[in-house]
CSV table of C-alpha atoms in Angstrom, one decimal:
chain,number,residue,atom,x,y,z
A,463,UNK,CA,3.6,0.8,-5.9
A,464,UNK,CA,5.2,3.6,-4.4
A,465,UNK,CA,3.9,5.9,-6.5
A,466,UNK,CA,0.6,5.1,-6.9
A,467,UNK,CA,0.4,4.6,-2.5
A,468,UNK,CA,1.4,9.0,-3.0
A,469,UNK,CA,-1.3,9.9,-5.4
A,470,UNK,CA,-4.0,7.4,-3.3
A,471,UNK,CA,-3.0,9.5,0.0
A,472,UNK,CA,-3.3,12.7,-1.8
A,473,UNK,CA,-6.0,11.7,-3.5
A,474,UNK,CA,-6.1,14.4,-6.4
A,475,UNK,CA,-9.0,15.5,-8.5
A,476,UNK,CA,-7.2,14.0,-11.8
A,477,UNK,CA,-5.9,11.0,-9.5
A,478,UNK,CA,-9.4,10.0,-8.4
A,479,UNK,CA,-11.0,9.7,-12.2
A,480,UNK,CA,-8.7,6.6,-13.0
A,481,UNK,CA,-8.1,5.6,-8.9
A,482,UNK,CA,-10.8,2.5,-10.0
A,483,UNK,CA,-8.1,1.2,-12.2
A,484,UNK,CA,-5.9,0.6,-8.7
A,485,UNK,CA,-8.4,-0.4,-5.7
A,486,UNK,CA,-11.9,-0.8,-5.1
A,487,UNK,CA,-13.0,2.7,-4.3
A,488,UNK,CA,-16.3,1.4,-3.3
A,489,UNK,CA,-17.6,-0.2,-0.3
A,490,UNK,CA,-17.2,-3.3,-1.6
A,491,UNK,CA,-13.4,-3.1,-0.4
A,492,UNK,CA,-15.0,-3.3,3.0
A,493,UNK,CA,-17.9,-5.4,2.7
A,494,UNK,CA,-17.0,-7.8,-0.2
A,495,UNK,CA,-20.3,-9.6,-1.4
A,496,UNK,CA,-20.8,-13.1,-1.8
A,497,UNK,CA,-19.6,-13.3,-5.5
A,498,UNK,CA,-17.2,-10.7,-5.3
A,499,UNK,CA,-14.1,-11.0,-8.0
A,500,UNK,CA,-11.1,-8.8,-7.9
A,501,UNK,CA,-11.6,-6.3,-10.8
A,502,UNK,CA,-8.7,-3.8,-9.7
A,503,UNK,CA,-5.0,-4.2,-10.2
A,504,UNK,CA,-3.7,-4.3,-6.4
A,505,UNK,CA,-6.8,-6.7,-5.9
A,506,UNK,CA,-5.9,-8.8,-8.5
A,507,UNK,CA,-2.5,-8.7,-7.6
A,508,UNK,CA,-3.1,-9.3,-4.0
A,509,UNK,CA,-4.8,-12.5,-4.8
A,510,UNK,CA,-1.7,-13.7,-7.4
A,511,UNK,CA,1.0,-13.0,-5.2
A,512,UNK,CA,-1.2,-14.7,-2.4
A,513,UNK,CA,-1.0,-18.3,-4.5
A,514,UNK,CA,2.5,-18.0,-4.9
A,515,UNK,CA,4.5,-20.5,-3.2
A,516,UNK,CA,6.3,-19.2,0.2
A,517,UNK,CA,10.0,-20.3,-0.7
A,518,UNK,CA,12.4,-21.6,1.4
A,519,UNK,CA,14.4,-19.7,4.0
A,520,UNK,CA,17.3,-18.4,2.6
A,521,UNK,CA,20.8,-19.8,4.2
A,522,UNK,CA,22.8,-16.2,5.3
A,523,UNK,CA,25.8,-15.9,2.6
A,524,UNK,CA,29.1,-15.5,5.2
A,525,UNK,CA,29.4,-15.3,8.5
A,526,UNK,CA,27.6,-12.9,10.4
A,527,UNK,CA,25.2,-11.7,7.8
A,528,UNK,CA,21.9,-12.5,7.3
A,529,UNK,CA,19.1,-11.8,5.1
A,530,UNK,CA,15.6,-10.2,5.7
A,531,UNK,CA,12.8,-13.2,5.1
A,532,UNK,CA,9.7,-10.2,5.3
A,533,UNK,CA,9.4,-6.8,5.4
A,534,UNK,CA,6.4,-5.1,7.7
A,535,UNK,CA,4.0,-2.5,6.8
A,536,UNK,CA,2.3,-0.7,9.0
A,537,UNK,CA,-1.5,0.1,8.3
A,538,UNK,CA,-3.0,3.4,9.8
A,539,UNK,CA,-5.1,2.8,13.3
A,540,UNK,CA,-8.1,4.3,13.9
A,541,UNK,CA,-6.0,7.2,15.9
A,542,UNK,CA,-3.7,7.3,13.3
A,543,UNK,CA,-6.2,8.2,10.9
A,544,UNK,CA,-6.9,11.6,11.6
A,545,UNK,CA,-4.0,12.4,8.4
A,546,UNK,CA,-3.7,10.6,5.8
A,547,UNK,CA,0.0,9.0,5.2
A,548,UNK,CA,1.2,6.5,2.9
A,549,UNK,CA,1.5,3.0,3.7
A,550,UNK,CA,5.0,2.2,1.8
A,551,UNK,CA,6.7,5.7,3.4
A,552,UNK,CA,9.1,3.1,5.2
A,553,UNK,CA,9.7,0.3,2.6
A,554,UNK,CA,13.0,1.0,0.7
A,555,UNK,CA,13.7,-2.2,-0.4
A,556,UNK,CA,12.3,-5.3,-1.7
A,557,UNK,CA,13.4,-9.3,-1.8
A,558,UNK,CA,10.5,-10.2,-3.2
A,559,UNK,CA,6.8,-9.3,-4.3
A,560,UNK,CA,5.5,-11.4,-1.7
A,561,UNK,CA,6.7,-8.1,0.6
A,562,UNK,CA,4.2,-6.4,-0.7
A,563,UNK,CA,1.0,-8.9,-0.3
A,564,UNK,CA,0.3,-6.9,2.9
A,565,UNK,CA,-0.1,-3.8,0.7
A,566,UNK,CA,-1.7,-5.2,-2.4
A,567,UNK,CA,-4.8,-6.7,0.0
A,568,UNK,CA,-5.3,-3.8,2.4
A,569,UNK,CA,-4.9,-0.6,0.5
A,570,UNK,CA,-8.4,-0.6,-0.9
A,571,UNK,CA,-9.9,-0.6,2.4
A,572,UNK,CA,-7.3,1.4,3.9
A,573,UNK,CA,-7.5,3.9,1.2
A,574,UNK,CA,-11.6,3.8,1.7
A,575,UNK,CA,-11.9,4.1,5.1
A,576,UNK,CA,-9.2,7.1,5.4
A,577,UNK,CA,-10.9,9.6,3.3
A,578,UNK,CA,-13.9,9.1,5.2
A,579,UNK,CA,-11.9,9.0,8.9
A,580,UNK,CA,-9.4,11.6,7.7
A,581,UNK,CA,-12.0,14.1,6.2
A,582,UNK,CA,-9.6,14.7,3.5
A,583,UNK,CA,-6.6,16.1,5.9
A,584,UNK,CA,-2.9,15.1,4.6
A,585,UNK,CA,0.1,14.5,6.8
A,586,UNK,CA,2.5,16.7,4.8
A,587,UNK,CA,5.1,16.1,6.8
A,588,UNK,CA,5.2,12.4,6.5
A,589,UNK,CA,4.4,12.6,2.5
A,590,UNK,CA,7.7,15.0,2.5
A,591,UNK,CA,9.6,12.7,4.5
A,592,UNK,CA,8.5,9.8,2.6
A,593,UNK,CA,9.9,11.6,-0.6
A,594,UNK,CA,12.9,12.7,0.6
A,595,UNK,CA,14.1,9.6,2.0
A,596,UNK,CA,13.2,7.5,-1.5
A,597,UNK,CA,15.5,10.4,-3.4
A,598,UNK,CA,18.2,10.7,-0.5
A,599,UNK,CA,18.6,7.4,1.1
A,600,UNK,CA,17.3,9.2,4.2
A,601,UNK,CA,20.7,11.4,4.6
């Protein structure tokens, strides 16, 4: 997921042929019509990972410790969007793929409305940032 949130910030030429395959990269990922149906992966995923059942808080293992239940993404606001970032830049670790239903059933509209807001401007530094934390544990 990771990977693909990169090349949908970037949004190369030889990305964009096959982006379809990910998210809607039409307006429907804004305005969904009446019989819309989730033909992209992250759609599809979104609404899988949606049905799952939310399990049970989790009972800490030892005392003192205790376990993330959910992990937060931020989306871009509409100030934010003047550079285009990744959304997963400051997830590092998962407990379950229910982390990630945030991600799966916003990123098409995210990822639609910020080449439009962003006019196609990249915030290197975070996309740097981003990378060098995933190989370096953020050391």
């Amino acid at each position: 997921s990771k990977c693909l949130d990169l090349l949908l910030t970037l949004q190369t030429e030889e990305f964009q042929i096959h982006q379809w395959i990910f998210i809607t990269d039409t307006v429907d990922a804004v305005f969904r019509p009446d019989d819309w149906s989730p033909e992209s992966i992250f759609d599809q995923l979104a609404e899988v990972v949606g049905s799952l059942p939310i399990p049970e808080p989790r009972e800490p293992q030892g005392i003192g410790l205790s376990l993330p239940t959910s992990t937060s993404l931020t989306f871009p606001t509409h100030s934010d969007r003047a550079l285009r970032k990744p959304i997963l830049k400051s997830i590092h670790q998962l407990d379950s793929i229910r982390d990630l239903f945030p991600f799966f059933s916003h990123v098409s509209i995210s990822s639609y409305e910020s080449v439009y807001a962003s006019s196609g401007n990249i915030d290197w530094e975070a996309v740097e940032q981003g990378i060098l934390d995933d190989m370096f544990d953020g050391r």
